[in-house]
Amino acid sequence: MRTRRLTMAQALIGFLKSQYVERDGRENRFFAGAWGIFGHGNVAGLGQALQEYPDFRYYLSRNEQASVHIATAFAKARNRLATFACVSSIGPGATNMITGAATATINRIPVLLLPGDIFARRNVAPVLQQLESDSTQDISVNDAFKPVSRYWDRIYRPDQLVCSLPEAMRVLTSPAQTGAVTLALPQDVQSEAADYPEEMFEKRIWHIARPQADSELLAKAAAWIQAAGNPLIVAGGGVLYSEAMDALSQFAARTGIPVGETQAGKSSLPFDHPQNLGAIGVTGTPGANIAARETDLVIAVGTRLSDFTTASKTAFQNPNVRFININVAEVDAFKHAALPLVGDARATLEALRRAVSSYRVDESYARCIVHWKTLWEKETDRIFGVQHGPPISQGEVIGAVNRASHPEDVVVCAAGSLPGDLHKLWRARMPNGYHLEYGYSCMGYEIAGGLGVKMADPDRDVYVMVGDGSFLLMSSEIVTSIQEGYKLNVVLLDNHGFSSIGGLSQAVGSHGFGTDYRYRSETGQLDGNYLPVDFVKLAEGYGAKAVRATTRQEVERAIADMRNHDSTTVVVIEVDKEMRVPGYESWWDVPISEVSEFQSIRAARAAYEDAIKRERHFEMAVADRS
Ligand SMILES: Cc1ncc(C[n+]2csc(CCOP(=O)(O)OP(=O)(O)O)c2C)c(N)n1
Ligand SMILES: [Mg+2]
């Protein structure tokens, strides 16, 4: 056997740079490089290996959590066909990646995490940053990655890599299994040498399959569709990851079945596609939510059916409603006691279209769809056209960004009140033009994620829309965007705290308690004046261009002007926290205190007890579904 003598870390990088994926005859390198921050737990091992392979580019981030968000956003924008590795030292550098790992895994996005770990040799323990246990020596902080990783291993011996890496790749490239993969790398083992087989460093291509759904179930699904009165498609992120946009468009156009899009699924169809009812669920449009309430057949494509999509299981009220779930992951295909079409979204939609070629929704339903779409465009125009303030309304700012952006551009967001407003209002014109991390809704994803999206396709301009809360939580990757020359357009909406959770707090009877950025006053509460945070100075301090815009005219001018700058630009806009975009025909389960001294909470609880009665249990309803 021909072998190459390398350190474990060198062999690892040598392997990663030789991995490719292929789907539909298109092939690309799977890893675009590595993000990270060095410390004593990896600088001499993995750090040295990265130095040895300059063609596997090393990117320095400001925060290990951000490294993972950058990688996740990049992978999501590339429809999971490429990603980065993320390296860290041991201890805090490693645990900083746990939030990123959870974000990736919950969203089903591949990222490879390579945290340093404590000495396998153990004789020098406890080392700096080691978590000690008096019941085992086989534990470190990296064990905390287990629940948030789809595959987890610790490399105690250099030769173990040969068995571990193919497993890591199998999971990362599996459409059904993918998520964060963690290989914990003890500090001493990273630098130990072994004789690795030459084959390990040869180009290896991982085929991304398009599994077909079971033919018997497919025939049954076709019969269900043919018998349906007012079916509805729910398009999730799987439509984009599978690149099933055309298949969905044709299926919907041919049958006339309308489509509601989840946060991850938005931009599967252009907003003006005749069957696209827009956002569905808690943050949905009235048309999509009325259609959901009444439908007798839901065709859920590539969606996890989260509470935001199902309105906490209140969205589908037709007593006879049944579900066909098209999903590459069994766990999703079987939800709601659905007829499970376990398979690739594109392959399955194409097969279904052939099987129901004669089906067409009836005239009255078709007219409803046209009517709902017309009403919704009017409502969007109304919200975009409100002349409020200053401070102006968030809806107006979204309108201004939407108008200034080009069809191929991408809006990026994750947490706060913006995701709900964007879900409803953003007019997506091209696939992946709408990039929301709303599986974990992780504050701090926005700017790091924007950088990942920009790197995935530098030809598309990226608009990061971010609240002041998220910005204060993590905005330091602005520095990294400048380091790497990837320009971001950051639109920062300052409402002095949490409009989202503040509004929720009001809705649950708690008057916004603890959700404003204010001084602590003589009352002992956070109810003084607003804190004087200067976001323009903060952004300038990072090295970005920054301007403040206050009136509607200034906002429009500043946003239009962002395109003319060639490096990261931040427009800071004060918005009115109380001027919210309403919700439409939906509900979200946020449990309210059963007992309280506050009358407002007792009233909210009474309304809650009423609303919760609409929650349905689909899990057991199988008898009459065949
Ligand atoms: C890391 C993290 N911490 C807490 C939350 C809960 N949370 C959701 S939205 C929000 C407030 C966000 O504030 P901001 O970014 O200013 O947006 P706004 O609500 O004002 O639109 C909080 C605290 C979260 N989603 N992520
Ligand atoms: Mg805010």
XYZ file of C-alpha atoms and ligand atoms in Angstrom:
653
model
C 0.000 0.000 0.000
C 1.351 3.423 -0.973
C 1.251 5.740 1.997
C 2.017 9.329 2.868
C 3.406 10.319 6.254
C 1.466 13.302 7.544
C 0.210 14.716 10.789
C -3.419 14.018 11.549
C -4.274 17.669 10.850
C -2.401 17.667 7.525
C -4.121 14.449 6.456
C -7.491 15.938 7.387
C -6.992 19.034 5.225
C -5.499 16.919 2.427
C -8.671 14.831 2.438
C -11.125 17.740 2.660
C -9.630 19.547 -0.301
C -10.105 16.457 -2.485
C -13.852 16.055 -1.830
C -16.318 16.926 -4.591
C -20.061 16.598 -5.047
C -22.040 16.024 -8.208
C -25.744 16.373 -8.968
C -27.433 16.390 -12.390
C -24.007 16.121 -14.017
C -22.700 19.303 -12.354
C -19.670 18.886 -10.162
C -17.943 21.156 -7.667
C -15.550 21.093 -4.754
C -17.530 20.522 -1.564
C -15.403 22.610 0.786
C -14.625 26.191 -0.185
C -12.024 26.405 2.616
C -12.030 26.842 6.370
C -13.210 29.567 8.706
C -11.853 29.945 12.170
C -9.879 31.476 14.956
C -6.680 29.888 16.250
C -5.752 29.317 19.874
C -3.340 27.045 21.688
C -5.748 24.170 21.007
C -5.193 24.226 17.237
C -2.527 26.705 16.156
C 0.277 24.156 16.104
C -1.885 21.352 14.716
C -4.709 22.311 12.396
C -3.358 25.859 12.023
C -0.043 24.519 10.821
C -1.806 22.142 8.419
C -3.816 25.004 6.891
C -0.564 26.887 6.411
C 0.786 23.864 4.553
C -2.152 23.803 2.083
C -2.655 27.400 0.874
C -5.016 26.130 -1.860
C -7.455 25.255 0.917
C -8.082 28.841 1.901
C -8.159 29.863 5.525
C -10.532 32.690 6.498
C -10.206 34.488 9.818
C -13.505 35.487 11.428
C -14.166 37.578 14.541
C -16.260 35.065 16.425
C -16.473 31.272 16.150
C -20.274 31.409 16.191
C -20.080 33.732 13.204
C -17.734 31.301 11.416
C -20.469 28.688 11.538
C -23.171 31.141 10.451
C -21.039 32.216 7.477
C -20.561 28.571 6.502
C -24.256 27.794 6.996
C -25.451 30.753 4.944
C -22.972 29.896 2.200
C -24.202 26.281 2.135
C -27.868 27.344 2.168
C -27.302 29.785 -0.693
C -25.553 26.997 -2.638
C -28.517 24.686 -2.043
C -26.374 22.520 0.233
C -23.963 21.543 -2.552
C -20.963 23.236 -0.913
C -19.910 24.427 2.513
C -16.929 25.371 4.674
C -15.098 23.684 7.508
C -14.971 25.690 10.756
C -11.970 25.321 13.022
C -11.560 26.455 16.616
C -9.281 26.144 19.569
C -10.395 24.177 22.624
C -12.723 25.480 25.338
C -14.552 28.769 24.669
C -13.587 28.857 21.000
C -15.169 25.436 20.604
C -18.309 26.109 22.623
C -18.858 29.369 20.755
C -19.629 27.143 17.749
C -22.461 25.285 19.501
C -25.086 27.929 18.692
C -23.910 27.835 15.086
C -24.111 24.047 15.058
C -27.678 24.136 16.336
C -28.588 26.732 13.710
C -27.186 24.554 10.927
C -28.667 21.288 12.152
C -32.130 22.686 12.796
C -32.166 24.195 9.306
C -30.772 20.940 7.806
C -27.701 22.669 6.376
C -24.276 21.001 6.120
C -21.292 22.426 8.033
C -18.168 20.656 9.226
C -16.973 21.680 12.684
C -13.464 20.918 13.815
C -13.068 22.049 17.423
C -9.770 21.420 19.179
C -10.046 19.130 22.190
C -8.148 18.259 25.382
C -5.100 16.011 25.246
C -5.856 12.387 24.393
C -2.607 11.579 26.199
C -4.059 13.013 29.428
C -0.807 13.151 31.424
C -0.701 16.984 31.463
C -4.356 17.414 32.441
C -6.051 19.571 33.421
C -4.931 21.771 30.533
C -5.943 25.400 30.106
C -9.720 25.596 29.487
C -10.355 21.928 30.317
C -13.654 20.931 31.902
C -12.815 18.456 34.662
C -15.019 15.650 35.863
C -14.537 13.434 38.883
C -16.433 10.550 37.300
C -14.710 10.176 33.923
C -11.764 11.407 31.919
C -13.620 10.694 28.699
C -15.475 13.994 28.590
C -14.820 17.539 27.437
C -16.895 20.587 26.536
C -17.058 19.175 23.016
C -19.498 16.512 24.199
C -21.981 19.394 24.257
C -21.963 19.295 20.432
C -23.610 15.862 20.410
C -27.289 16.875 20.438
C -26.730 19.579 17.841
C -24.670 17.467 15.438
C -25.916 14.888 12.938
C -22.611 13.065 13.279
C -20.070 13.386 16.067
C -16.714 11.756 16.614
C -13.511 12.340 18.561
C -10.233 11.471 16.902
C -8.137 9.814 19.614
C -5.602 8.290 17.205
C -4.359 9.730 13.906
C -5.221 6.574 11.929
C -8.866 6.820 13.086
C -9.387 9.580 10.477
C -9.478 6.989 7.717
C -12.701 5.559 9.154
C -14.233 8.760 10.440
C -13.951 11.062 7.422
C -16.052 8.964 5.006
C -18.822 8.877 7.616
C -18.615 12.642 8.026
C -18.900 13.077 4.252
C -21.792 10.619 3.967
C -23.808 12.642 6.458
C -22.824 16.076 5.120
C -23.807 15.155 1.565
C -26.984 13.270 2.456
C -30.057 15.419 1.669
C -31.993 13.577 4.384
C -29.335 13.449 7.098
C -27.382 16.629 6.666
C -26.622 19.186 9.362
C -23.616 19.985 11.506
C -20.925 17.320 11.629
C -18.450 17.627 14.480
C -15.049 15.998 14.630
C -13.390 16.866 17.924
C -9.626 16.982 17.510
C -7.498 16.494 20.640
C -4.691 19.013 20.636
C -1.883 16.447 20.852
C -3.326 14.116 18.201
C -3.566 16.965 15.651
C 0.246 17.069 15.535
C 0.917 13.312 15.601
C 2.016 11.688 12.340
C 0.810 8.463 10.746
C 1.198 6.691 7.408
C -1.993 7.476 5.510
C -3.068 5.584 2.378
C -2.465 7.599 -0.809
C -6.064 6.953 -1.936
C -7.263 9.169 0.872
C -5.999 12.231 -1.004
C -7.326 11.383 -4.428
C -10.299 13.263 -5.836
C -13.514 11.710 -4.578
C -16.944 12.612 -5.942
C -20.037 12.212 -3.802
C -23.143 11.818 -5.922
C -26.161 13.704 -4.553
C -29.043 11.403 -5.333
C -32.610 12.213 -6.320
C -34.427 9.300 -4.715
C -37.829 8.441 -6.202
C -40.890 8.025 -4.023
C -42.580 4.623 -3.787
C -44.633 4.047 -6.951
C -47.662 2.599 -5.154
C -47.865 5.618 -2.844
C -47.333 7.912 -5.782
C -50.369 6.414 -7.525
C -52.381 6.817 -4.342
C -51.258 10.427 -4.001
C -52.369 11.087 -7.571
C -55.798 9.638 -6.737
C -56.042 11.862 -3.655
C -55.208 14.933 -5.725
C -57.743 13.988 -8.375
C -60.404 13.690 -5.671
C -59.472 16.963 -3.953
C -61.795 19.966 -3.901
C -59.462 22.772 -2.859
C -55.917 21.445 -2.518
C -53.025 23.619 -1.372
C -49.271 23.230 -1.774
C -46.959 24.269 1.056
C -43.500 24.956 -0.369
C -40.611 24.621 2.085
C -36.856 24.974 1.881
C -36.572 21.544 0.289
C -37.955 22.989 -2.954
C -34.919 25.258 -3.228
C -32.361 22.725 -1.970
C -33.596 20.206 -4.519
C -33.753 22.910 -7.223
C -37.361 21.942 -7.816
C -38.521 25.490 -8.597
C -39.429 24.779 -12.224
C -41.031 21.473 -11.317
C -43.155 23.249 -8.691
C -44.007 26.089 -11.040
C -45.163 23.685 -13.741
C -47.084 21.468 -11.355
C -48.905 24.468 -9.890
C -49.542 26.083 -13.284
C -50.789 22.842 -14.839
C -53.145 21.918 -11.994
C -53.999 25.424 -10.808
C -53.218 24.385 -7.217
C -52.118 27.435 -5.205
C -48.884 27.574 -3.245
C -48.082 29.007 0.186
C -44.416 29.487 0.959
C -42.688 28.908 4.322
C -39.812 31.121 5.462
C -37.264 28.652 4.037
C -39.373 28.061 0.931
C -39.987 31.690 -0.024
C -38.622 32.553 -3.479
C -39.397 29.036 -4.738
C -41.784 30.897 -7.052
C -41.632 34.559 -8.070
C -44.129 36.619 -6.064
C -46.212 37.274 -9.180
C -46.552 33.645 -10.245
C -50.327 33.179 -10.738
C -50.465 30.330 -8.191
C -48.239 31.934 -5.546
C -50.311 33.072 -2.560
C -47.112 34.138 -0.783
C -46.216 33.528 2.836
C -48.141 30.934 4.834
C -48.638 30.465 8.570
C -48.203 32.793 11.545
C -46.491 35.350 9.317
C -48.592 34.525 6.286
C -50.830 36.419 3.894
C -54.622 36.323 4.299
C -55.089 34.360 1.067
C -52.635 31.595 1.948
C -54.047 31.314 5.463
C -57.704 31.225 4.382
C -56.796 28.620 1.762
C -55.018 26.613 4.478
C -57.986 26.837 6.828
C -60.390 25.446 4.254
C -58.270 23.058 2.203
C -59.131 19.357 2.077
C -55.679 18.331 0.843
C -52.296 19.759 1.786
C -49.377 18.840 -0.434
C -46.387 19.724 1.746
C -43.140 19.835 -0.207
C -39.778 19.944 1.564
C -41.086 21.441 4.785
C -40.633 20.541 8.437
C -44.179 21.795 9.177
C -42.939 23.903 12.084
C -45.324 25.811 14.331
C -44.836 28.968 12.269
C -46.100 27.114 9.211
C -48.962 25.244 10.871
C -49.959 28.211 13.068
C -49.306 25.909 16.029
C -51.520 23.255 14.444
C -54.465 25.629 14.014
C -53.892 26.411 10.332
C -55.821 23.475 8.832
C -59.405 23.438 10.100
C -61.221 21.395 7.450
C -62.414 18.292 9.355
C -61.538 16.136 6.347
C -58.137 17.598 5.636
C -55.399 15.127 4.750
C -51.762 15.516 3.873
C -49.379 14.333 1.198
C -45.831 15.062 2.355
C -43.083 15.065 -0.231
C -39.822 14.967 1.638
C -36.426 13.385 1.308
C -36.352 12.957 5.104
C -38.671 10.291 6.493
C -39.152 12.200 9.711
C -40.846 15.017 7.792
C -42.673 12.819 5.283
C -44.576 11.051 8.055
C -45.697 14.165 9.967
C -49.464 14.781 10.298
C -50.090 11.096 9.486
C -49.485 12.079 5.878
C -49.298 9.909 2.833
C -45.504 9.864 2.828
C -43.745 10.387 -0.479
C -40.186 9.889 0.699
C -38.074 11.207 -2.115
C -36.446 14.113 -3.840
C -38.771 17.107 -4.267
C -38.020 17.664 -7.939
C -38.232 14.025 -8.980
C -41.453 13.537 -7.017
C -43.176 16.694 -8.284
C -42.338 15.736 -11.850
C -43.719 12.245 -11.334
C -46.874 13.644 -9.721
C -47.407 16.095 -12.563
C -47.368 13.259 -15.058
C -49.724 11.235 -12.876
C -52.369 13.969 -12.531
C -52.048 15.542 -15.953
C -55.809 15.900 -16.405
C -56.526 17.476 -13.009
C -57.468 21.131 -12.752
C -58.905 23.020 -9.759
C -62.466 24.190 -10.309
C -63.407 27.660 -11.543
C -64.606 29.074 -8.237
C -61.383 28.108 -6.440
C -59.336 29.532 -9.332
C -61.251 32.815 -9.002
C -60.539 32.917 -5.246
C -56.824 32.598 -5.959
C -56.882 35.556 -8.364
C -58.917 37.571 -5.856
C -56.605 36.810 -2.909
C -53.545 37.716 -4.958
C -55.028 41.040 -6.083
C -56.033 41.960 -2.534
C -52.607 41.065 -1.207
C -50.739 43.190 -3.767
C -52.974 46.107 -2.770
C -52.256 45.513 0.919
C -48.507 45.344 0.272
C -48.668 48.611 -1.671
C -50.625 50.167 1.188
C -47.984 49.160 3.756
C -45.103 50.227 1.499
C -46.888 53.517 0.902
C -47.702 54.494 4.494
C -46.272 57.932 5.171
C -45.549 57.601 8.864
C -43.322 59.616 11.148
C -40.422 60.152 11.362
C -39.599 57.785 12.875
C -40.896 56.013 9.778
C -42.497 52.573 9.704
C -40.599 49.346 9.146
C -42.945 48.424 6.297
C -41.919 51.546 4.378
C -38.241 50.655 4.782
C -38.869 47.134 3.468
C -40.644 48.682 0.478
C -37.724 51.010 -0.176
C -35.167 48.172 -0.037
C -37.362 45.945 -2.201
C -37.697 48.674 -4.838
C -33.977 49.554 -4.820
C -32.823 45.943 -5.078
C -32.458 44.185 -8.403
C -34.343 40.955 -9.126
C -31.232 38.812 -8.619
C -30.286 40.434 -5.299
C -30.702 38.677 -1.972
C -32.262 39.905 1.259
C -30.844 38.269 4.396
C -32.419 38.264 7.859
C -32.932 36.006 10.872
C -34.574 37.363 14.024
C -36.782 40.104 15.426
C -39.871 41.605 13.848
C -38.265 41.828 10.408
C -38.600 38.125 9.478
C -42.378 38.192 9.826
C -42.708 41.455 7.929
C -40.324 40.318 5.192
C -42.076 36.958 4.903
C -45.307 38.762 4.145
C -44.105 41.763 2.190
C -40.876 41.001 0.325
C -41.515 40.591 -3.379
C -39.084 37.826 -4.294
C -38.347 37.673 -7.967
C -35.702 34.999 -8.290
C -34.944 31.726 -6.475
C -32.838 32.211 -3.339
C -33.425 35.959 -3.480
C -34.928 35.622 -0.016
C -32.611 34.168 2.612
C -34.143 33.845 6.069
C -32.687 31.784 8.852
C -35.951 31.085 10.629
C -35.444 27.536 11.833
C -33.408 28.759 14.816
C -34.135 32.476 14.333
C -30.723 33.174 15.725
C -29.995 36.815 16.543
C -26.507 37.475 15.232
C -26.880 35.378 12.069
C -27.739 38.369 9.891
C -24.394 40.003 9.085
C -22.331 36.812 9.282
C -24.974 35.105 7.144
C -24.946 37.983 4.678
C -21.231 37.448 4.191
C -21.760 33.735 3.529
C -24.487 34.539 0.982
C -22.285 37.105 -0.778
C -19.424 34.598 -1.006
C -21.788 31.984 -2.441
C -22.510 34.233 -5.421
C -20.581 37.515 -5.528
C -22.607 38.632 -8.577
C -25.728 39.097 -6.456
C -25.944 42.160 -4.239
C -26.786 41.288 -0.648
C -29.093 43.381 1.551
C -28.808 42.460 5.207
C -31.812 43.757 7.120
C -31.079 43.751 10.813
C -32.636 45.075 14.011
C -30.680 47.074 16.571
C -30.880 44.133 18.998
C -29.337 41.650 16.586
C -26.760 44.221 15.513
C -25.630 44.752 19.103
C -25.502 41.007 19.645
C -23.130 40.311 16.768
C -22.075 42.682 14.008
C -18.315 42.205 14.059
C -18.247 40.279 10.772
C -18.525 43.668 9.083
C -14.774 43.756 9.751
C -14.427 40.388 8.001
C -16.472 41.523 4.994
C -13.999 44.396 4.609
C -11.002 42.084 5.097
C -12.216 39.787 2.312
C -13.558 42.464 -0.029
C -17.128 41.162 -0.053
C -19.464 44.103 0.036
C -22.608 44.004 2.151
C -25.502 46.463 2.138
C -26.604 46.574 5.757
C -29.924 48.225 6.548
C -30.150 48.678 10.310
C -33.567 49.363 11.804
C -33.217 51.034 15.174
C -36.290 50.940 17.416
C -34.403 51.061 20.732
C -34.993 47.462 21.671
C -37.193 44.553 20.763
C -40.242 45.371 18.687
C -40.928 41.659 18.219
C -40.677 40.427 21.774
C -41.948 43.792 23.026
C -45.119 43.346 20.952
C -45.428 39.756 22.093
C -45.016 40.876 25.694
C -47.869 43.341 25.198
C -50.020 40.664 23.581
C -49.515 38.339 26.543
C -50.424 41.115 28.986
C -46.912 42.002 30.203
C -46.762 45.582 28.809
C -43.391 45.125 27.084
C -41.538 44.476 30.360
C -37.761 44.295 29.870
C -37.743 44.739 26.097
C -36.571 48.364 25.640
C -33.006 49.639 25.589
C -33.434 52.237 28.359
C -31.527 53.504 31.383
C -32.423 52.067 34.758
C -34.346 54.888 36.425
C -35.063 55.818 40.038
C -38.044 53.388 39.929
C -35.494 50.565 39.837
C -36.816 49.497 36.411
C -35.462 49.844 32.871
C -37.893 52.679 32.164
C -35.621 55.712 31.832
C -34.647 57.481 28.608
C -33.402 55.533 25.607
C -29.727 54.562 25.716
C -27.660 56.775 23.401
C -26.214 54.067 21.138
C -24.687 55.605 18.014
C -24.890 52.949 15.305
C -23.295 55.168 12.673
C -20.209 55.517 14.815
C -20.199 51.791 15.583
C -20.330 50.904 11.893
C -17.692 53.506 11.042
C -15.579 52.126 13.846
C -15.610 48.746 12.086
C -14.370 50.430 8.916
C -17.687 50.507 7.040
C -19.313 53.469 5.322
C -22.287 54.549 7.373
C -25.075 57.097 7.119
C -28.150 57.918 9.115
C -31.452 58.405 7.285
C -34.529 59.756 8.991
C -37.243 60.966 6.627
C -38.780 58.772 3.965
C -36.958 60.753 1.284
C -33.611 60.391 3.026
C -34.199 56.678 3.501
C -35.008 56.135 -0.167
C -31.985 58.149 -1.251
C -29.594 56.425 1.167
C -30.788 52.954 0.174
C -30.582 53.700 -3.541
C -27.113 55.141 -2.984
C -25.781 51.974 -1.296
C -25.299 50.354 -4.692
C -22.753 53.033 -5.609
C -20.349 52.112 -2.815
C -17.844 49.368 -3.362
C -17.382 48.261 0.214
C -19.695 47.431 3.094
C -22.181 50.181 3.774
C -24.567 50.603 6.685
C -27.702 52.755 6.574
C -29.063 53.425 10.060
C -32.786 54.172 10.197
C -34.817 54.935 13.270
C -38.179 53.197 12.942
C -41.328 53.425 15.038
C -41.472 50.340 17.200
C -45.234 50.553 17.648
C -46.044 50.932 13.935
C -46.214 47.231 13.171
C -47.282 45.231 10.137
C -50.394 43.340 11.252
C -50.866 39.574 11.348
C -53.465 37.975 9.085
C -55.800 35.085 9.797
C -53.374 33.211 12.010
C -52.289 32.456 15.549
C -49.190 31.307 17.454
C -49.145 29.303 20.668
C -47.280 31.259 23.360
C -48.561 29.988 26.706
C -49.751 32.665 29.140
C -49.554 32.511 32.952
C -52.456 30.577 34.421
C -52.497 32.779 37.507
C -51.410 36.391 37.919
C -52.056 39.542 39.931
C -52.378 41.484 36.642
C -55.832 41.863 35.138
C -54.232 42.173 31.648
C -52.676 38.741 32.020
C -55.882 37.143 33.264
C -57.669 38.558 30.191
C -54.920 37.322 27.871
C -55.108 33.886 29.500
C -58.860 33.666 28.927
C -58.427 34.466 25.224
C -55.574 31.954 25.055
C -57.668 29.159 26.528
C -60.234 29.821 23.847
C -57.719 29.916 21.008
C -55.883 26.759 22.011
C -59.079 24.748 21.405
C -58.418 25.121 17.687
C -55.168 23.156 17.873
C -55.579 19.866 16.065
C -53.950 16.466 16.469
C -53.257 14.901 13.119
C -50.913 12.199 14.397
C -53.580 9.536 15.006
C -56.111 10.370 12.319
C -55.333 7.567 9.898
C -58.430 5.403 9.682
C -60.320 7.272 6.955
C -57.336 8.369 4.930
C -56.704 5.563 2.476
C -29.642 34.662 20.208
C -31.063 35.009 20.474
N -31.423 35.508 21.672
C -32.719 35.816 21.918
C -33.675 35.653 20.960
C -35.134 36.027 21.267
N -35.489 37.205 20.484
C -36.154 37.076 19.316
S -36.366 38.519 18.555
C -35.596 39.376 19.772
C -35.415 40.853 19.695
C -34.669 41.282 18.491
O -34.442 42.664 18.541
P -34.104 43.491 17.255
O -33.004 42.815 16.515
O -33.881 44.893 17.638
O -35.396 43.342 16.352
P -36.865 43.964 16.604
O -37.595 42.969 17.439
O -36.740 45.266 17.264
O -37.446 44.033 15.245
C -35.194 38.509 20.787
C -34.510 38.939 22.025
C -33.251 35.125 19.714
N -34.099 34.894 18.704
N -31.944 34.849 19.484
Mg -35.084 46.502 17.609
